[in-house]
Coordinates of C-alpha atoms in Angstrom, one line a residue:
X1 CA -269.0 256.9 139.9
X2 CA -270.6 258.5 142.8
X3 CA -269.8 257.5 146.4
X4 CA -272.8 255.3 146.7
X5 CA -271.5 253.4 144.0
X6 CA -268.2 253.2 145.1
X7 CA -268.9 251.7 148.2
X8 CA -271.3 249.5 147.1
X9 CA -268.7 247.9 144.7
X10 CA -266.2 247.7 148.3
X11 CA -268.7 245.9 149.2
X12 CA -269.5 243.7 146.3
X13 CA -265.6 243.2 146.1
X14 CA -264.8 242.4 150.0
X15 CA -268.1 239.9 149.5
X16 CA -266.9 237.9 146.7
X17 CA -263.4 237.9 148.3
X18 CA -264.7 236.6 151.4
X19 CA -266.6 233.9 149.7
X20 CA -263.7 232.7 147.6
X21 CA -261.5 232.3 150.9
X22 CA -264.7 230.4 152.6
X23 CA -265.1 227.9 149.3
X24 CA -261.4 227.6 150.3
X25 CA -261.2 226.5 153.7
X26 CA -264.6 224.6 153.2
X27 CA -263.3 222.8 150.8
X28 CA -262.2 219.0 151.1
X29 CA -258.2 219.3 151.1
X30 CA -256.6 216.7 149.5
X31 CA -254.7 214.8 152.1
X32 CA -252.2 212.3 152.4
X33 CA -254.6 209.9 153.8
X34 CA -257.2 210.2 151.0
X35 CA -255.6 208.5 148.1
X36 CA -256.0 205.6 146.1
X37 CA -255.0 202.0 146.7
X38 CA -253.3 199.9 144.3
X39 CA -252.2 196.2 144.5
X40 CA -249.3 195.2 142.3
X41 CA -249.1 191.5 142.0
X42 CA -245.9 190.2 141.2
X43 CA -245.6 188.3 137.4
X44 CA -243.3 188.1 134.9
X45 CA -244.5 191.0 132.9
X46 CA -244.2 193.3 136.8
X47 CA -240.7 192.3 138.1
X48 CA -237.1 193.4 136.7
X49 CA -234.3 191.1 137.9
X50 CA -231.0 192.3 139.3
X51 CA -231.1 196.0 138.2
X52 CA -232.0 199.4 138.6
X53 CA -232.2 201.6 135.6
X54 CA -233.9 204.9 134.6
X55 CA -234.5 203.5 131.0
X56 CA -237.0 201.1 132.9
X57 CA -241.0 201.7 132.0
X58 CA -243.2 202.0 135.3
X59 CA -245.6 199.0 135.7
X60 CA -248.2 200.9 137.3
X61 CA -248.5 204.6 138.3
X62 CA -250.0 205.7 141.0
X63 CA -250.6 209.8 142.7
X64 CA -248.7 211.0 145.7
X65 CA -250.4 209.8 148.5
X66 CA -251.5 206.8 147.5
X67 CA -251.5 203.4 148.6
X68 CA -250.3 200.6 146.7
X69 CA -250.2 196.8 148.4
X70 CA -246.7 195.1 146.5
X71 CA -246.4 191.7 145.9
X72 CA -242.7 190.1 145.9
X73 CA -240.6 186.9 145.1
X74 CA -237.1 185.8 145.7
X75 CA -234.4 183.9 144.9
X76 CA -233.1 181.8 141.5
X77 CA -234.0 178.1 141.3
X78 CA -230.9 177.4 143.1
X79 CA -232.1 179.2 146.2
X80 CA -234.9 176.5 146.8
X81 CA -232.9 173.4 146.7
X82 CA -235.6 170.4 147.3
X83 CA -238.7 172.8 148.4
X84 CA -241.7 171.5 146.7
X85 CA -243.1 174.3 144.5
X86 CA -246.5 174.2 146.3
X87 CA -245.0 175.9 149.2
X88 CA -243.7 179.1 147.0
X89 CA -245.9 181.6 145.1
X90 CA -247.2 180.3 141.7
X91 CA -245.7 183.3 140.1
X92 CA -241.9 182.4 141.0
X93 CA -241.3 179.5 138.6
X94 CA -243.1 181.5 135.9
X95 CA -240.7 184.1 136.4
X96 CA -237.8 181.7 136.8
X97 CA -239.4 180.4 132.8
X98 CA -240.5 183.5 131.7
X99 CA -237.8 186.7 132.2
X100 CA -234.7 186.4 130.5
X101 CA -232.8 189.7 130.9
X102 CA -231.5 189.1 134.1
X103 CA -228.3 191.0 136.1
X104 CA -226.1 192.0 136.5
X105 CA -227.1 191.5 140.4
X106 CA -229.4 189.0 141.8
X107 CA -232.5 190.4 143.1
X108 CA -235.9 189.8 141.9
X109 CA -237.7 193.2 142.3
X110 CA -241.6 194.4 141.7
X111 CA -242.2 197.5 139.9
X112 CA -241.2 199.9 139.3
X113 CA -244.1 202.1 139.8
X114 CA -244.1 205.7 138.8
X115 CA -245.3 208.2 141.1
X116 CA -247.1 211.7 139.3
X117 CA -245.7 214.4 140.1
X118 CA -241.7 213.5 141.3
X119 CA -239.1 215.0 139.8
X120 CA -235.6 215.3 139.9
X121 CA -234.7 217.1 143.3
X122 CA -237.6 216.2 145.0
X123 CA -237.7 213.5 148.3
X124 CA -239.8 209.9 147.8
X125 CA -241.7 209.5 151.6
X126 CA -242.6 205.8 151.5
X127 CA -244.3 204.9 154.5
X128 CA -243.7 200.9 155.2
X129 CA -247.7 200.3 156.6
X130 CA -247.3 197.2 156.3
X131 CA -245.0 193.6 155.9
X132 CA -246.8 189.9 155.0
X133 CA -244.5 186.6 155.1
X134 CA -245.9 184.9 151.8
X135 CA -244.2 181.4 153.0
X136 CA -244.1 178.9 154.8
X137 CA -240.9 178.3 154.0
X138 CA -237.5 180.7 153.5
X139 CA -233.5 180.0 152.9
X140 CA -230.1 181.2 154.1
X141 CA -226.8 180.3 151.9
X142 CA -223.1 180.5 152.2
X143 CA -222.1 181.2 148.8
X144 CA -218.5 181.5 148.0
X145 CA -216.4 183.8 147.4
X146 CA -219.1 185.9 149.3
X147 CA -219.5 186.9 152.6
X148 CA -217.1 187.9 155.5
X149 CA -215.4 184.8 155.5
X150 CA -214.9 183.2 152.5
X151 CA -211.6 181.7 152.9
X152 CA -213.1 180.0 155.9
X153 CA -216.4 179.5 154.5
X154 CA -215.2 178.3 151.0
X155 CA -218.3 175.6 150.3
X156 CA -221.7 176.3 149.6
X157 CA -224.5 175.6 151.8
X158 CA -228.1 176.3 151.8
X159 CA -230.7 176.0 155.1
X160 CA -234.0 175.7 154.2
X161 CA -235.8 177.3 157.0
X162 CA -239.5 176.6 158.4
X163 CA -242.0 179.7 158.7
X164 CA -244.2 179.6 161.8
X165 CA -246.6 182.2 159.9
X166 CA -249.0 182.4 163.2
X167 CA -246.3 182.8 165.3
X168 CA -243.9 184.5 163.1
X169 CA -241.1 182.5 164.2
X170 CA -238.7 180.4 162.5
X171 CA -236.6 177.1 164.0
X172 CA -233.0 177.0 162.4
X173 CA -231.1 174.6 163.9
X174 CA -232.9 172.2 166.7
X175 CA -233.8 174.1 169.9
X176 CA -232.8 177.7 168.3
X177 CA -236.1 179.5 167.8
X178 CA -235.7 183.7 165.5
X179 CA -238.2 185.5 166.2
X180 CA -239.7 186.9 163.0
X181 CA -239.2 190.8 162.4
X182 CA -239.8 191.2 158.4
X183 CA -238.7 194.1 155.9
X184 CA -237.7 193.8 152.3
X185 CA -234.0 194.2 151.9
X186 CA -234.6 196.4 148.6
X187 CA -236.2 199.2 148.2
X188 CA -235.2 201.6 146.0
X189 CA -235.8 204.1 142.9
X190 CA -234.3 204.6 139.6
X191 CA -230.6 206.2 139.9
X192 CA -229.9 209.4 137.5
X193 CA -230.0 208.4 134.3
X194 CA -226.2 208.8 133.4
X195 CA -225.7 205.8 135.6
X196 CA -226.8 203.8 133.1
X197 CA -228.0 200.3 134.4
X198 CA -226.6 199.3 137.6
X199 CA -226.8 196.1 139.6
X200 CA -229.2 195.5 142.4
X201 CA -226.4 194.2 144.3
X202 CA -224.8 197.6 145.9
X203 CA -226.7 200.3 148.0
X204 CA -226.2 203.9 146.1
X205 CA -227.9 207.0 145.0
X206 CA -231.0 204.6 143.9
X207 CA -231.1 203.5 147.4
X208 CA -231.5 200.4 147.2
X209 CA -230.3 196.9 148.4
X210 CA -229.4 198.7 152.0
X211 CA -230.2 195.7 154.4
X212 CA -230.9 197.5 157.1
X213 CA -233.4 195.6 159.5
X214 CA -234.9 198.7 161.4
X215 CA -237.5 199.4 158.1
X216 CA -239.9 197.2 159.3
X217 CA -243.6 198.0 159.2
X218 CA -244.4 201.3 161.3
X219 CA -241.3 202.9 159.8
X220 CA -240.7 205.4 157.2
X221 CA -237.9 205.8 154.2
X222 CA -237.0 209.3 152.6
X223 CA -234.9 208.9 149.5
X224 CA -234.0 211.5 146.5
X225 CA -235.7 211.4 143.5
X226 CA -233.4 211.1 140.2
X227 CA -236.2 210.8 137.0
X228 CA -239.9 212.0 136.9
X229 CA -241.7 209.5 138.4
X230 CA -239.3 208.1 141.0
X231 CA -239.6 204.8 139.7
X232 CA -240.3 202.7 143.0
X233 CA -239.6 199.2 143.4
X234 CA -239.1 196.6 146.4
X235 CA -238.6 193.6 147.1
X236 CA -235.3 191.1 148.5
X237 CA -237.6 190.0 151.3
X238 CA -236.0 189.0 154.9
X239 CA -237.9 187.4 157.3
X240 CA -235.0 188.4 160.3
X241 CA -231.5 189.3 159.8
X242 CA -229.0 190.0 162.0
X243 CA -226.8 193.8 161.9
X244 CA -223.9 192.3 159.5
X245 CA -225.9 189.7 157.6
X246 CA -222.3 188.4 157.9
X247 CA -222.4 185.1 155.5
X248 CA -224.3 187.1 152.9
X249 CA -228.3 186.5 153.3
X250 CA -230.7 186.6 155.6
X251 CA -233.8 184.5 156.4
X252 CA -234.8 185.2 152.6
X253 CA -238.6 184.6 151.5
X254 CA -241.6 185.8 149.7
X255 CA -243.5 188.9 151.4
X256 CA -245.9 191.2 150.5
X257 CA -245.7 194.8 151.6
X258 CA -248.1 197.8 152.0
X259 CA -246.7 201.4 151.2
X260 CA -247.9 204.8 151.4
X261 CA -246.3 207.0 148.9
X262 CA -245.6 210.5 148.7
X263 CA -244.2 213.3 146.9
X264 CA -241.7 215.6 149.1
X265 CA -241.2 219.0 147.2
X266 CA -238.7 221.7 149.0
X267 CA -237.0 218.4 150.9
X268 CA -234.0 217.7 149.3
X269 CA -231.7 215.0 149.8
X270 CA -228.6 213.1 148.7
X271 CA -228.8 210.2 150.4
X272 CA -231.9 208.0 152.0
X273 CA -232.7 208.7 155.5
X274 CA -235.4 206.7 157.6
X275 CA -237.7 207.4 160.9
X276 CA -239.0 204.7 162.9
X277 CA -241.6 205.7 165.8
X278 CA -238.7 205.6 168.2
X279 CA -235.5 206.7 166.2
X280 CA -234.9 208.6 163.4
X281 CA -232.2 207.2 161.0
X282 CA -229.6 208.0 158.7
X283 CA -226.7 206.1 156.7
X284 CA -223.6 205.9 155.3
X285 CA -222.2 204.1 152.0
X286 CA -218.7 203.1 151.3
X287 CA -216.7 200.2 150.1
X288 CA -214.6 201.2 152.8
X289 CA -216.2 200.4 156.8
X290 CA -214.1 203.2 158.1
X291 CA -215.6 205.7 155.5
X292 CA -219.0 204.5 155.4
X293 CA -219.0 205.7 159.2
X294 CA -217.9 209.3 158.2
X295 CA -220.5 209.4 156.0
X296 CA -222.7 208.3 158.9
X297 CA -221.3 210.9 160.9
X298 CA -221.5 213.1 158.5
X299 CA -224.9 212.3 157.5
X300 CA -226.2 212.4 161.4
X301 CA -224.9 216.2 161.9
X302 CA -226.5 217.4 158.9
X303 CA -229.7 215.9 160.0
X304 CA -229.2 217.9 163.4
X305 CA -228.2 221.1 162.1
X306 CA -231.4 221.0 159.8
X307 CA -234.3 219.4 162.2
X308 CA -233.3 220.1 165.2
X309 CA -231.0 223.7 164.7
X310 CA -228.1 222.5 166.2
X311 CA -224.5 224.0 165.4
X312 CA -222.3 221.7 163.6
X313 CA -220.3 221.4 166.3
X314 CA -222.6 220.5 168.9
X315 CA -224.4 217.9 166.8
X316 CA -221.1 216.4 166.5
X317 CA -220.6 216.4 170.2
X318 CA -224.3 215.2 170.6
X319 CA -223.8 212.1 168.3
X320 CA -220.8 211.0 170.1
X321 CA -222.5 211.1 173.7
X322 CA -226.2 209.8 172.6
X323 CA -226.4 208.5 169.3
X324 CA -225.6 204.7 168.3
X325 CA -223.6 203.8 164.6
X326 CA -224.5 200.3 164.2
X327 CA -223.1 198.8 161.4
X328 CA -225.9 197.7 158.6
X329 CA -224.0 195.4 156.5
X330 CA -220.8 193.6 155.2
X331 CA -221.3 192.2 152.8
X332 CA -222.7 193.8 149.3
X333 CA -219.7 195.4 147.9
X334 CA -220.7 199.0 149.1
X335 CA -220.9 198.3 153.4
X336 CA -223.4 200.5 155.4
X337 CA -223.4 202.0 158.4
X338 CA -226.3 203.7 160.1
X339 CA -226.5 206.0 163.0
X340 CA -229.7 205.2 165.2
X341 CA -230.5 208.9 166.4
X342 CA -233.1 208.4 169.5
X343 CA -236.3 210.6 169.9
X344 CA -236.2 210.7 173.0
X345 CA -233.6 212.9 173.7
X346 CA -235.4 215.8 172.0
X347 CA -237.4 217.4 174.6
X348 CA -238.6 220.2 173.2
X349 CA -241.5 220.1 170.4

């Protein structure tokens, strides 16, 4: 080949290369905010009741980055003592007919929906966009031996609660007005498969039941993935609940809830952490309260040694000057604690 030749084929080759990498940046990228949306209405043949399980088949499945709009439904017919069933969702007594493997916990959960792509290792982002009251109507129960009290508290009682939906306010004794802050109780994804089937009840490696009333709509929940396909599913809708939820429930209703969904490779995590547009969020786990703020601790420094670069001993300096443990919940066998870690005090981007 002569040197004509030669350069004419530099040429030819520093062309095509330069047109590749052009088609490449010209192209359309697929981004997170170009996805599908999905709605999952809540039936019989959509909901699993009072479990998480990896042996569980995916009612829909949907790519990372999509949307998908969930309906849900709660409570047993013994949570709706004398509400007339024109104020609940038509689906609720089907399922109440209809589904017969039930437990061993007590919540009625959409889904799960599969999401291509997870895998073992990898981190679920679900983006809460949005939370819908379904009801005019909602309950709160004593139910003993539950609870923080039970030896004081050992009757059952149910309120059946009024829904201001245009106000999103609810009256629960004369005079004593809630305002209205909703977020679904459960949201979680199949644990590893060794755990067999476990009860909706607890908060664990699925996630889960974790009560925690800062996930409302704006905020966003990272949680490890166990099986391909994550297996998502949500629902134990509260209207309002207090830090605690001290006699066992919240203000419990129907809801509907918007989610953005996405795939996390490289992320990995061993417990759920959350983000809200003010704080960031992580959690602790324990049938024991003392331990479950360790793990809160614990939980918070790793957070600031890997985001923010901090030495282990400053981020356990920094927690204990600016960062709030609040305690999530009492009351579902495993007690949470979360550590409200504010943005704010990050001043450099």
């Amino acid at each position: 080949m002569n040197l004509t030749a030669r350069a004419l084929a530099r040429r030819c080759s520093v062309l095509l290369a330069l047109a590749v990498l052009t088609a490449f940046l010209l192209a359309p990228a697929i981004t997170e905010g170009q996805g599908q949306t999905h709605l999952l209405k809540a039936s019989p043949q959509t909901v699993h009741w009072g479990h998480f399980w990896a042996a569980l088949k995916p009612v829909l499945t949907i790519n990372s980055g999509d949307t998908v709009t969930i309906e849900t439904v709660t409570g047993g017919p013994g949570n709706w003592p004398g509400v007339p069933l024109d104020k609940l969702p038509p689906e609720l007594p089907q399922i109440w007919r209809e589904v017969k493997d039930i437990g061993p916990g007590p919540h009625i959960l959409t889904g799960p929906v599969s999401i291509n792509g997870a895998e073992p290792g990898d981190v679920l982002e679900v983006r809460i966009l949005d939370v819908q009251l379904r009801s005019p109507v909602a309950f709160n129960i004593i139910r003993p031996p539950l609870g923080v009290l039970p030896e004081e508290f050992p009757y059952y009682k149910a309120w059946i609660l009024p829904i201001d939906l245009q106000k999103k306010t609810s009256e629960v004794l004369p005079g004593v007005v809630v305002p209205l802050r909703p977020f679904f109780g459960t949201m979680g994804v199949a644990p590893p498969p060794a755990s067999g089937r476990i009860s909706s009840g607890p908060p664990g490696l699925q996630t889960g039941n974790l009560d925690n009333k800062h996930l409302t709509a704006g905020t966003t929940l990272y949680m490890p993935v166990h099986v391909r396909g994550a297996l998502f599913s949500a629902g134990d809708g509260h209207a309002a609940q207090g830090n605690g939820e001290v006699n066992l429930t919240a203000i419990e209703t129907n809801m509907t809830g918007t989610f953005q969904i996405i795939v996390r490779k490289g992320k990995r995590l061993r417990w759920p952490r959350a983000e809200t547009p003010t704080h960031y969020i992580t959690m602790g786990l324990d049938v024991d309260l003392n331990k479950a703020a360790e793990m809160a601790v614990r939980e918070t420094i790793l957070f600031l040694q890997e985001e923010k670069g901090l030495s282990r001993e400053d981020a356990y300096m920094l927690t204990s000057v600016a960062i709030d443990l609040e305690v999530t919940q009492l009351v579902d066998g495993v007690k949470g604690v979360h550590a409200m870690i504010p943005k704010a005090i990050f001043t450099r981007r």
